[in-house]
mmCIF file of C-alpha atoms in Angstrom:
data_model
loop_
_atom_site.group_PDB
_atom_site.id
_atom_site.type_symbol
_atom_site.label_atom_id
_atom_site.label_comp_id
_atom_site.label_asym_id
_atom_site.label_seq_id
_atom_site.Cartn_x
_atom_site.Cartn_y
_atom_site.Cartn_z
ATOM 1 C CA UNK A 230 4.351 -16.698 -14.217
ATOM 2 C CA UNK A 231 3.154 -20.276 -14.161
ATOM 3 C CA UNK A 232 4.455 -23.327 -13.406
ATOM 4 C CA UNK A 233 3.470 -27.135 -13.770
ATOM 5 C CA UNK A 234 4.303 -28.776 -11.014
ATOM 6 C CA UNK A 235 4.417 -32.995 -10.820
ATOM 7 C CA UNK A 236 5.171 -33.971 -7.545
ATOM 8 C CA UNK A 237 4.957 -32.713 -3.829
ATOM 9 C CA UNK A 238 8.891 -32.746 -4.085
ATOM 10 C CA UNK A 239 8.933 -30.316 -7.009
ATOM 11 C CA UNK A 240 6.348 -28.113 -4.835
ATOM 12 C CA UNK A 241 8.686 -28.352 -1.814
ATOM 13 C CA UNK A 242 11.864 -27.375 -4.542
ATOM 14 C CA UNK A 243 9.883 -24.088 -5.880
ATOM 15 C CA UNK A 244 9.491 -23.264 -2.373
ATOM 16 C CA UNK A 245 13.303 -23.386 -1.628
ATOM 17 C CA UNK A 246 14.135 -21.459 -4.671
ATOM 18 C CA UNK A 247 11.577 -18.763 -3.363
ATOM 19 C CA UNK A 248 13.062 -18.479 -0.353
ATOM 20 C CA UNK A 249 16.563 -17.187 -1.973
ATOM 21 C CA UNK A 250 14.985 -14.276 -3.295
ATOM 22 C CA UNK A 251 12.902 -13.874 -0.012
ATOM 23 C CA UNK A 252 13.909 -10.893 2.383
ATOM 24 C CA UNK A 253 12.775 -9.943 5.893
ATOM 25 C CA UNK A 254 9.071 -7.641 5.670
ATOM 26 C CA UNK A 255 8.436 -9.640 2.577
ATOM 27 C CA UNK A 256 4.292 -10.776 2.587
ATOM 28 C CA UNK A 257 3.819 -14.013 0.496
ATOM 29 C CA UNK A 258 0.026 -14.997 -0.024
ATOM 30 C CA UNK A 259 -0.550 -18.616 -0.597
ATOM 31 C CA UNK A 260 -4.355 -19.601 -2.101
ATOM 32 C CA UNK A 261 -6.147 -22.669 -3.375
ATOM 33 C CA UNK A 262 -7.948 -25.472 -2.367
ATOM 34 C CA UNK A 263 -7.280 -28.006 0.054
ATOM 35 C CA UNK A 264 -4.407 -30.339 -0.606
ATOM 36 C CA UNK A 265 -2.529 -27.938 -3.687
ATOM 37 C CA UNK A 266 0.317 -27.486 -2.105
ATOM 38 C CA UNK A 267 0.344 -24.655 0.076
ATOM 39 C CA UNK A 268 1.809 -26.579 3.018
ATOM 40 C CA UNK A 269 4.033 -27.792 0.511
ATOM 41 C CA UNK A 270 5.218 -24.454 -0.608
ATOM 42 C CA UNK A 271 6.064 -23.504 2.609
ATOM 43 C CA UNK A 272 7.744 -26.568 3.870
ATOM 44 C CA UNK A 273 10.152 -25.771 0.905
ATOM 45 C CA UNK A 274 10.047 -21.822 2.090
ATOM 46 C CA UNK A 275 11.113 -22.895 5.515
ATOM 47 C CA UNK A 276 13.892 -25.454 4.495
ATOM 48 C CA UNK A 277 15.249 -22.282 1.754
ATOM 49 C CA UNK A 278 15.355 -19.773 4.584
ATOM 50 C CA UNK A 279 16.871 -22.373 6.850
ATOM 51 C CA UNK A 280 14.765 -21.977 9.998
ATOM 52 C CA UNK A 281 15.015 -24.352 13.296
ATOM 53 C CA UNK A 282 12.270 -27.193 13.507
ATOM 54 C CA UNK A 283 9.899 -28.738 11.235
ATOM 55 C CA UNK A 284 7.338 -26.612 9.093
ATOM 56 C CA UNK A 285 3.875 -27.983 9.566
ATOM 57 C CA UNK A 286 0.203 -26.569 8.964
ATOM 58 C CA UNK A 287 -0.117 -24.421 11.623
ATOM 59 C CA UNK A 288 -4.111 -25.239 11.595
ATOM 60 C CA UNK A 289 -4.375 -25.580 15.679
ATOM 61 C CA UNK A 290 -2.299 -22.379 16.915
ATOM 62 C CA UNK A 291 -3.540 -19.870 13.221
ATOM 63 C CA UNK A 292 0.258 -18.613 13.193
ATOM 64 C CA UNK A 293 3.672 -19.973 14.343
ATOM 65 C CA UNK A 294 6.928 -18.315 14.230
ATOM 66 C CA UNK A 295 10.482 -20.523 13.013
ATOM 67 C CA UNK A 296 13.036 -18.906 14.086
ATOM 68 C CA UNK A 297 15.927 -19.231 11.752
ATOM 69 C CA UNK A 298 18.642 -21.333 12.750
ATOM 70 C CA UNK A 299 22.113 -19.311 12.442
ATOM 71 C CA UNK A 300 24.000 -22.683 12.560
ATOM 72 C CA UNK A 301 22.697 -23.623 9.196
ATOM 73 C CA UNK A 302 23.160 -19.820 7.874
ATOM 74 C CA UNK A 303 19.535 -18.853 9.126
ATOM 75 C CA UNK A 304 19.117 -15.597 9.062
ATOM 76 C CA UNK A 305 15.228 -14.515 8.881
ATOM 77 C CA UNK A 306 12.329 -15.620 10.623
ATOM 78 C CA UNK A 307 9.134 -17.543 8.939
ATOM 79 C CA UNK A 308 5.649 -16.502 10.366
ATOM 80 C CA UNK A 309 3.817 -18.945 8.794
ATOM 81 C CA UNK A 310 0.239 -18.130 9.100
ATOM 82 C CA UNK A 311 -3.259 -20.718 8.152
ATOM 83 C CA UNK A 312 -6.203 -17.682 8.030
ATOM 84 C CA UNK A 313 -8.471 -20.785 7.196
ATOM 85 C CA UNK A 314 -10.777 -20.927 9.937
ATOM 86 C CA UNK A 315 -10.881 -17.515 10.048
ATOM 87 C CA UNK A 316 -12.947 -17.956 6.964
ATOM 88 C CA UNK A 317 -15.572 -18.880 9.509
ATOM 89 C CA UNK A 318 -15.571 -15.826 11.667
ATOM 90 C CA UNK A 319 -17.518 -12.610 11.034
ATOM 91 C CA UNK A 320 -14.534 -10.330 10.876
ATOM 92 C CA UNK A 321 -11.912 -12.649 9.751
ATOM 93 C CA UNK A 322 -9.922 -8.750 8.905
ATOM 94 C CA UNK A 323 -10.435 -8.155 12.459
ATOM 95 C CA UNK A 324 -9.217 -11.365 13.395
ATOM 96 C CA UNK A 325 -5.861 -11.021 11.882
ATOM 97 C CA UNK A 326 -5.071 -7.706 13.294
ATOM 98 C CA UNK A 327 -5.645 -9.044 16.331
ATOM 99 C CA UNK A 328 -2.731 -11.550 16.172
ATOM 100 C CA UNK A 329 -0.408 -8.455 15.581
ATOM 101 C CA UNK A 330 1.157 -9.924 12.067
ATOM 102 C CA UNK A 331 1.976 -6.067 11.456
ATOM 103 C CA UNK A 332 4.495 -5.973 14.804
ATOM 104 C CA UNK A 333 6.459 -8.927 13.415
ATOM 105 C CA UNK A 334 5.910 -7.614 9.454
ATOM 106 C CA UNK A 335 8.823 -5.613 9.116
ATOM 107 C CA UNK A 336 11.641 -8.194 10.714
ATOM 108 C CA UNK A 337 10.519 -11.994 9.343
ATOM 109 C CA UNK A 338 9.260 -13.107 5.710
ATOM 110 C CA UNK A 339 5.327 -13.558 6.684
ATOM 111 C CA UNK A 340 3.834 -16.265 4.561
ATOM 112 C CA UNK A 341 0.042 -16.935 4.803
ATOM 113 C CA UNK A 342 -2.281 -19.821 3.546
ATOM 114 C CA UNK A 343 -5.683 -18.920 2.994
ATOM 115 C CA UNK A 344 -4.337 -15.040 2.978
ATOM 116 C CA UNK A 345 -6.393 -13.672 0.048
ATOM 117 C CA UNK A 346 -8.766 -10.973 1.074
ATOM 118 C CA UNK A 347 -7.800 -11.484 4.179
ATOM 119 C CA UNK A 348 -4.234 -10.207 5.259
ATOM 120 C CA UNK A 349 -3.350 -7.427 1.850
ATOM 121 C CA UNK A 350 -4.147 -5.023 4.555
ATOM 122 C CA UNK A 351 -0.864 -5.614 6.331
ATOM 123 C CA UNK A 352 1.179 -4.698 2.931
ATOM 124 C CA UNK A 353 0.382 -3.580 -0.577
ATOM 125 C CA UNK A 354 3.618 -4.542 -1.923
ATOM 126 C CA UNK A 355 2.715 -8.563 -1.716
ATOM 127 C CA UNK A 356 3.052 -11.739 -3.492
ATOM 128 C CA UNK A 357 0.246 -14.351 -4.676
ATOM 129 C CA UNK A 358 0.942 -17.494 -5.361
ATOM 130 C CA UNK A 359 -2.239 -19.296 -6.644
ATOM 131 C CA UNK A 360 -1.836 -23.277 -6.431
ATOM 132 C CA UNK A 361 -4.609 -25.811 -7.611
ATOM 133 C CA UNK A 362 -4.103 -29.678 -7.856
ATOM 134 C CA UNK A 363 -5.478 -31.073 -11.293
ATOM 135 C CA UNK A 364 -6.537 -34.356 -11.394
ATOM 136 C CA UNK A 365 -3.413 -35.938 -12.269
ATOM 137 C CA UNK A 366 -2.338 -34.932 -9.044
ATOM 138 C CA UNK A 367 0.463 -32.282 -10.902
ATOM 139 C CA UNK A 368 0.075 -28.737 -9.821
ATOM 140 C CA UNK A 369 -0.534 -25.468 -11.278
ATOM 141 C CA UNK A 370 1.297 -22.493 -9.638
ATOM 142 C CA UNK A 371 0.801 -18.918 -10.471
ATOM 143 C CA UNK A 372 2.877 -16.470 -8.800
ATOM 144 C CA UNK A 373 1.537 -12.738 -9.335
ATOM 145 C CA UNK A 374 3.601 -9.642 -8.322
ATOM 146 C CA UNK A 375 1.598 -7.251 -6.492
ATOM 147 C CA UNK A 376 4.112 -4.074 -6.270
ATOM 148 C CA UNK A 377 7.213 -3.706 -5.709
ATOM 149 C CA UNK A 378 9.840 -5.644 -7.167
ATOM 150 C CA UNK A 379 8.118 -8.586 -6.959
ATOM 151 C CA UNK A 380 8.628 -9.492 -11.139
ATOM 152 C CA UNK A 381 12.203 -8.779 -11.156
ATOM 153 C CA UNK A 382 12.681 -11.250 -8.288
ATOM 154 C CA UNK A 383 10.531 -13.756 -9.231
ATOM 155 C CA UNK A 384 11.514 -13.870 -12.880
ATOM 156 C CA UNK A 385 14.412 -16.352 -11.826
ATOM 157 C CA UNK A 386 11.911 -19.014 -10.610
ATOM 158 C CA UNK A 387 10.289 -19.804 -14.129
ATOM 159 C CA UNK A 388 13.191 -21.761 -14.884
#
């Protein structure tokens, strides 16, 4: 599926949709270039799943955990994850087993920018989402299923 995207908002609005057909050991993998939206995307993730605290990048500490917040009807936690600089590193697979993503996998939705080739070893059963910014400044999103029952839950968002 793929979407056109005009404004940050309407990145930020896809991401709270996501989040109501996110579940707990769910792997989202979040790709493209600097400034498409993958911050964005998981503002809106964050805000959808209802967890305490503002989502930011997580550039300075790789991977921060928002707890939900049960007050709001928060029920999952967000490991929100920015591999980036680990594109820098000889074993960037070796750096991300090393932060233990697995040990939290199974409990919170685990949501990664800069994930591809780097983290499908924690889960076949996955889901891309492929953002680029054109220069209009709209965005293209392209969410692809990657096992499981990715399609039949995603199939509500290309509305």
């Amino acid at each position: 599926m793929t979407k056109i995207l005009s404004t940050v908002d309407e990145t930020r609005d896809l991401g709270r949709a996501l989040a109501a057909v996110l579940r707990a050991g769910d792997l989202v993998v979040l790709t493209g270039p600097l400034g498409a939206g993958k911050t964005a995307l998981a503002q809106g993730v964050g805000a959808g799943l209802n967890v305490r605290g503002d989502v930011t990048s997580p550039t300075f500490v790789i991977a921060r955990v928002h707890q939900p917040d049960a007050a709001r009807g928060g029920t999952v936690p967000l490991v929100h994850v920015d591999a980036y600089r680990l594109g820098n590193v000889a074993d960037p697979i070796g750096e991300v087993d090393a932060l233990d993503l697995d040990a939290t996998l199974e409990d919170s939705v685990t949501l990664v920018e800069w994930g591809s080739g780097v983290v499908s070893q924690l889960s076949d059963e996955h889901l891309e989402i492929r953002l680029d910014r054109r220069d209009d400044d709209s965005r293209v999103v392209e969410l692809i299923p990657r096992g499981s029952d990715w399609s039949a839950r995603t199939s509500t968002l290309a509305r």
